[in-house]
Coordinates of C-alpha atoms and ligand atoms in Angstrom, one line a residue:
M1 CA 49.5 -12.7 20.8
V2 CA 47.0 -15.5 20.0
Q3 CA 44.0 -13.1 19.6
L4 CA 45.9 -11.1 17.0
E5 CA 46.9 -14.1 15.0
E6 CA 43.4 -15.5 15.1
S7 CA 41.9 -12.2 14.0
V8 CA 44.5 -11.8 11.2
L9 CA 43.5 -15.3 9.9
L10 CA 39.8 -14.5 10.0
V11 CA 40.2 -11.1 8.3
R12 CA 42.3 -12.6 5.5
K13 CA 39.4 -14.7 4.5
T14 CA 37.4 -11.6 3.6
I15 CA 40.1 -9.0 2.9
T16 CA 42.5 -10.5 0.4
T17 CA 44.5 -7.4 -0.5
A18 CA 47.7 -6.4 1.1
P19 CA 47.0 -2.8 2.2
R20 CA 49.9 -0.3 2.3
V21 CA 48.1 2.3 4.3
A22 CA 46.0 1.9 7.4
L23 CA 43.5 4.6 8.5
V24 CA 41.7 5.2 11.7
L25 CA 38.6 7.4 11.2
G26 CA 37.2 9.2 14.2
S27 CA 33.9 10.8 15.2
G28 CA 32.0 12.0 12.1
L29 CA 34.9 11.3 9.9
G30 CA 34.1 7.8 8.7
G31 CA 32.8 8.9 5.3
L32 CA 36.2 8.6 3.7
C33 CA 35.5 4.8 3.3
D34 CA 32.6 5.6 1.1
V35 CA 34.9 6.7 -1.7
F36 CA 37.1 3.5 -1.7
D37 CA 37.0 1.5 -4.9
A38 CA 36.6 -2.3 -4.6
R39 CA 35.3 -1.8 -1.1
V40 CA 35.1 -4.8 1.3
A41 CA 33.7 -4.3 4.8
L42 CA 33.9 -6.5 7.9
P43 CA 32.0 -5.5 11.1
Y44 CA 34.1 -5.5 14.2
A45 CA 31.6 -7.9 15.8
A46 CA 32.8 -10.6 13.3
I47 CA 36.4 -10.2 14.4
P48 CA 37.6 -12.1 17.5
G49 CA 38.7 -9.6 20.2
L50 CA 37.2 -6.6 18.6
P51 CA 34.1 -5.4 20.5
S52 CA 31.6 -3.5 18.3
A53 CA 32.0 0.3 18.5
T54 CA 29.5 1.8 20.8
V55 CA 30.0 5.6 20.5
H56 CA 27.5 7.5 18.3
G57 CA 29.1 8.4 15.0
H58 CA 31.4 5.4 14.9
A59 CA 30.2 2.7 12.5
G60 CA 32.4 -0.1 13.8
Q61 CA 33.7 -1.9 10.8
L62 CA 37.0 -2.6 9.0
V63 CA 36.8 -1.4 5.4
A64 CA 39.4 -2.3 2.8
G65 CA 39.6 -0.9 -0.7
R66 CA 41.6 1.2 -3.1
L67 CA 42.0 5.0 -2.6
E68 CA 43.8 6.9 -5.3
G69 CA 45.1 3.6 -6.7
V70 CA 46.6 2.6 -3.3
D71 CA 45.5 -0.5 -1.4
V72 CA 44.2 0.9 2.0
I73 CA 42.4 -0.4 5.0
A74 CA 40.4 1.6 7.5
M75 CA 38.8 1.4 10.9
Q76 CA 35.5 3.2 10.3
G77 CA 35.0 4.1 13.9
R78 CA 37.4 3.4 16.7
L79 CA 37.3 2.0 20.2
H80 CA 38.1 4.2 23.1
P81 CA 39.6 3.3 26.5
Y82 CA 36.7 5.2 28.2
E83 CA 34.2 2.7 26.8
G84 CA 35.7 0.3 29.2
H85 CA 37.5 -1.8 26.6
S86 CA 40.8 -3.3 27.5
L87 CA 43.7 -1.4 25.8
A88 CA 44.5 -4.7 23.9
A89 CA 41.0 -4.4 22.3
V90 CA 41.5 -0.6 21.7
V91 CA 44.7 -1.2 19.7
L92 CA 43.8 -4.6 18.2
G93 CA 42.4 -3.0 15.0
V94 CA 45.6 -1.0 14.4
R95 CA 47.8 -4.1 15.1
L96 CA 45.6 -6.1 12.7
M97 CA 45.8 -3.5 9.9
L98 CA 49.6 -3.4 10.3
K99 CA 49.9 -7.2 10.3
L100 CA 48.0 -7.2 7.0
G101 CA 50.9 -5.3 5.6
A102 CA 50.3 -1.6 6.1
T103 CA 53.4 0.4 6.9
T104 CA 51.8 3.8 7.3
L105 CA 49.1 4.7 9.7
I106 CA 47.0 7.8 9.3
V107 CA 44.9 8.6 12.3
T108 CA 42.1 11.2 12.4
N109 CA 40.2 12.4 15.4
A110 CA 38.0 15.2 16.7
S111 CA 39.5 17.4 19.4
G112 CA 38.9 20.4 21.5
G113 CA 41.0 23.5 20.6
I114 CA 43.2 24.8 23.4
D115 CA 45.2 27.1 21.2
P116 CA 42.7 30.1 20.7
Q117 CA 43.8 30.3 17.0
L118 CA 42.1 26.9 16.4
G119 CA 38.4 27.6 15.9
P120 CA 35.8 24.9 15.2
G121 CA 36.5 23.2 11.9
S122 CA 40.3 23.9 12.0
L123 CA 42.5 21.1 10.9
L124 CA 45.6 20.3 13.0
A125 CA 48.5 18.2 11.9
I126 CA 49.7 16.5 15.1
T127 CA 53.4 17.0 15.7
D128 CA 53.6 15.1 19.0
H129 CA 51.3 14.0 21.8
I130 CA 51.2 14.0 25.5
N131 CA 49.7 10.8 26.9
L132 CA 47.8 11.8 30.0
T133 CA 45.5 8.8 30.1
G134 CA 47.7 7.2 32.8
Q135 CA 47.7 4.0 30.7
N136 CA 49.9 2.5 28.0
C137 CA 48.9 -0.3 25.7
L138 CA 52.3 -1.9 25.9
V139 CA 52.0 -2.6 29.6
G140 CA 52.2 -6.4 30.2
P141 CA 54.4 -9.1 28.6
N142 CA 56.0 -7.8 25.4
D143 CA 55.6 -9.8 22.2
P144 CA 59.0 -9.4 20.5
E145 CA 57.3 -10.4 17.2
L146 CA 55.5 -7.1 17.3
G147 CA 58.2 -4.8 18.6
P148 CA 60.7 -4.0 21.3
R149 CA 60.0 -3.9 25.1
F150 CA 61.0 -0.2 25.2
S151 CA 59.6 1.6 22.2
D152 CA 61.1 4.8 20.9
M153 CA 58.6 7.7 20.7
S154 CA 61.0 10.5 19.8
A155 CA 59.5 11.0 16.4
A156 CA 56.2 9.4 16.9
Y157 CA 54.6 11.5 14.2
D158 CA 56.7 11.1 11.1
P159 CA 58.3 14.4 10.0
E160 CA 58.2 13.5 6.3
L161 CA 54.5 12.7 6.5
L162 CA 54.0 16.0 8.3
A163 CA 55.8 17.8 5.5
L164 CA 53.8 16.0 2.9
A165 CA 50.5 16.8 4.7
S166 CA 51.5 20.5 4.8
E167 CA 52.4 20.5 1.1
V168 CA 49.2 18.8 0.1
A169 CA 47.1 21.2 2.3
G170 CA 48.9 24.1 0.8
E171 CA 48.1 22.9 -2.8
Q172 CA 44.4 22.4 -1.8
G173 CA 44.2 25.9 -0.2
V174 CA 43.3 24.3 3.2
P175 CA 44.9 25.9 6.3
L176 CA 46.6 23.1 8.3
A177 CA 47.9 24.1 11.7
R178 CA 50.5 22.1 13.6
G179 CA 50.5 21.3 17.3
V180 CA 50.7 18.9 20.2
Y181 CA 47.7 16.7 21.0
A182 CA 47.0 15.9 24.6
G183 CA 45.3 12.5 25.0
V184 CA 43.1 12.2 28.1
L185 CA 41.0 9.3 29.2
G186 CA 37.5 11.0 29.3
P187 CA 34.7 10.5 29.0
S188 CA 33.8 13.7 30.8
Y189 CA 35.1 16.7 29.0
E190 CA 37.9 18.6 30.7
T191 CA 37.3 21.3 33.3
P192 CA 38.5 24.9 32.5
A193 CA 41.3 24.5 35.0
E194 CA 42.4 21.3 33.3
V195 CA 42.4 23.1 29.9
R196 CA 44.5 25.9 31.4
M197 CA 46.9 23.2 32.7
L198 CA 47.1 21.5 29.3
R199 CA 47.9 24.9 27.7
V200 CA 50.8 25.4 30.1
L201 CA 52.0 21.9 29.2
G202 CA 52.2 22.9 25.5
A203 CA 49.2 21.2 24.1
S204 CA 47.3 22.8 21.2
A205 CA 44.3 20.4 21.3
V206 CA 42.8 17.8 23.6
G207 CA 41.0 14.6 22.8
M208 CA 40.1 11.1 24.2
S209 CA 41.7 8.9 21.5
T210 CA 44.7 8.3 19.3
V211 CA 47.6 8.1 21.8
Q212 CA 47.3 4.3 22.4
E213 CA 46.9 3.6 18.7
V214 CA 50.0 5.6 17.9
I215 CA 52.0 3.9 20.7
A216 CA 50.9 0.5 19.2
A217 CA 51.8 1.6 15.7
R218 CA 55.2 2.9 16.6
H219 CA 55.9 -0.3 18.6
M220 CA 55.4 -2.1 15.3
G221 CA 57.6 0.4 13.4
A222 CA 54.8 2.0 11.3
S223 CA 55.1 5.6 10.2
V224 CA 52.3 7.7 11.6
L225 CA 50.4 10.8 10.4
G226 CA 47.8 12.3 12.7
I227 CA 45.3 14.9 11.6
S228 CA 42.8 16.3 14.1
C229 CA 39.6 18.1 13.3
V230 CA 39.2 20.8 16.0
T231 CA 35.5 20.6 16.7
N232 CA 35.0 23.0 19.6
P233 CA 36.9 25.5 21.8
A234 CA 38.1 23.4 24.8
A235 CA 36.2 23.9 28.1
G236 CA 36.3 27.4 29.5
L237 CA 37.3 29.0 26.2
S238 CA 33.7 29.6 25.1
A239 CA 30.5 30.2 27.0
V240 CA 28.8 27.2 25.3
P241 CA 28.7 23.9 27.2
L242 CA 30.3 21.0 25.3
N243 CA 28.3 18.1 23.9
H244 CA 29.0 15.2 21.6
A245 CA 26.3 16.0 19.1
D246 CA 28.0 19.4 18.4
V247 CA 31.4 17.7 18.2
E248 CA 30.0 15.2 15.7
A249 CA 28.2 17.9 13.6
T250 CA 31.3 20.0 13.3
A251 CA 33.5 17.0 12.4
R252 CA 30.9 16.1 9.7
A253 CA 30.9 19.6 8.4
S254 CA 34.7 19.5 8.0
A255 CA 34.9 15.9 6.8
E256 CA 35.2 16.8 3.2
K257 CA 38.2 19.0 3.8
L258 CA 39.8 16.3 5.9
T259 CA 38.9 13.6 3.4
N260 CA 40.4 15.5 0.5
L261 CA 43.6 16.1 2.5
V262 CA 44.0 12.4 3.4
R263 CA 43.3 11.4 -0.2
G264 CA 45.9 13.9 -1.4
V265 CA 48.4 12.5 1.0
V266 CA 47.7 8.9 0.1
A267 CA 48.0 9.7 -3.6
R268 CA 51.5 11.0 -3.0
L269 CA 52.8 8.3 -0.8
V270 CA 55.7 6.6 -2.5
Ligands
HPA1 N1 37.8 17.5 24.8 C1 38.1 16.2 24.7 N2 37.8 15.5 23.6 C2 37.2 16.1 22.6 C3 36.8 17.4 22.7 C4 37.2 18.2 23.9 O1 36.9 19.4 24.0 N3 36.2 17.8 21.5 C5 36.2 16.6 20.8 N4 36.8 15.6 21.4

C-alpha cells in the first residue's frame, strides 16, 4: 500500500505525537476537535490520496491533539462512497490514523431513526451493522501488513467499549440507546418501502457512512466504538421530507451531548 506509506510519512512531519485513539466525526459533529489541547491540523488536500471532503458540514482535515490527557487524532469530516471516491480513499484516513499508532477507533455519524423510539437528537450506540452498500473496502489484493485476507466481523463493535459508553452515558444522565446501523450507499435518502425492509432486517437506524471505515479498522485489529446521532425519523416515518440541512442542524444541536459522551469515554480508556 504505497499510498498509505507515503501519506503516513507526510503526516508524521506535522503530527509528531503517537495517538492512542482515532476519531471520525460526521455531519455537524466536527466541533469535538475544537476542545483538543495542543491542536495540530492538516487539511486532507495536503495528504496524498485523500481528496478534500465535499459534503457540507464536513471540514476535511486531520486534527491531532490531547483530549482528557489522551493523545488523539480525528478526521474532522469524512469521505463517503457516494461522493464518488474510491473505497481506498474513503478508508485511507482511518488506516492512516491507525498506522500512526491508534488502537481504538471511535466513529460518529448522523442517521435516520428506523426504531420509532429514536426521535431526532437521540444517541445510539451501534451494536452491529448491516453493510448494504454492495461494496467492501477489502476487495482487491490483500496487504498482509494491514490484516488478514478474511477479516472477522463477529464483534465489530467492541462489547467492552459499548459497556463503557453506556456507563459514561448513565453517569452523564444522557439516554444512550443501542441498536444495529444499516449502512447504505446513498446519496438519495431511502424510500419508505426500503425503510420498512430495513426494519424487518433488524436495523434501528440507517446512514450512508461508517461501515467501510469499521471494516478497515477491524481488518487492522483496532477496537471500535460507534455512536450515531439520530437526526430524523427515517423516510415514511414522518410527514416531513428529508433534507441535509435539517440533518446537520439536528446533529449540531446534539453535538454537545455527543461530545461530552466521547470525552467521557476517552477519559476512561485504559
Ligand atoms: N437516511 C440515510 N442517511 C441519513 C439519514 C437518513 O434518514 N439521516 C442522516 N443520515
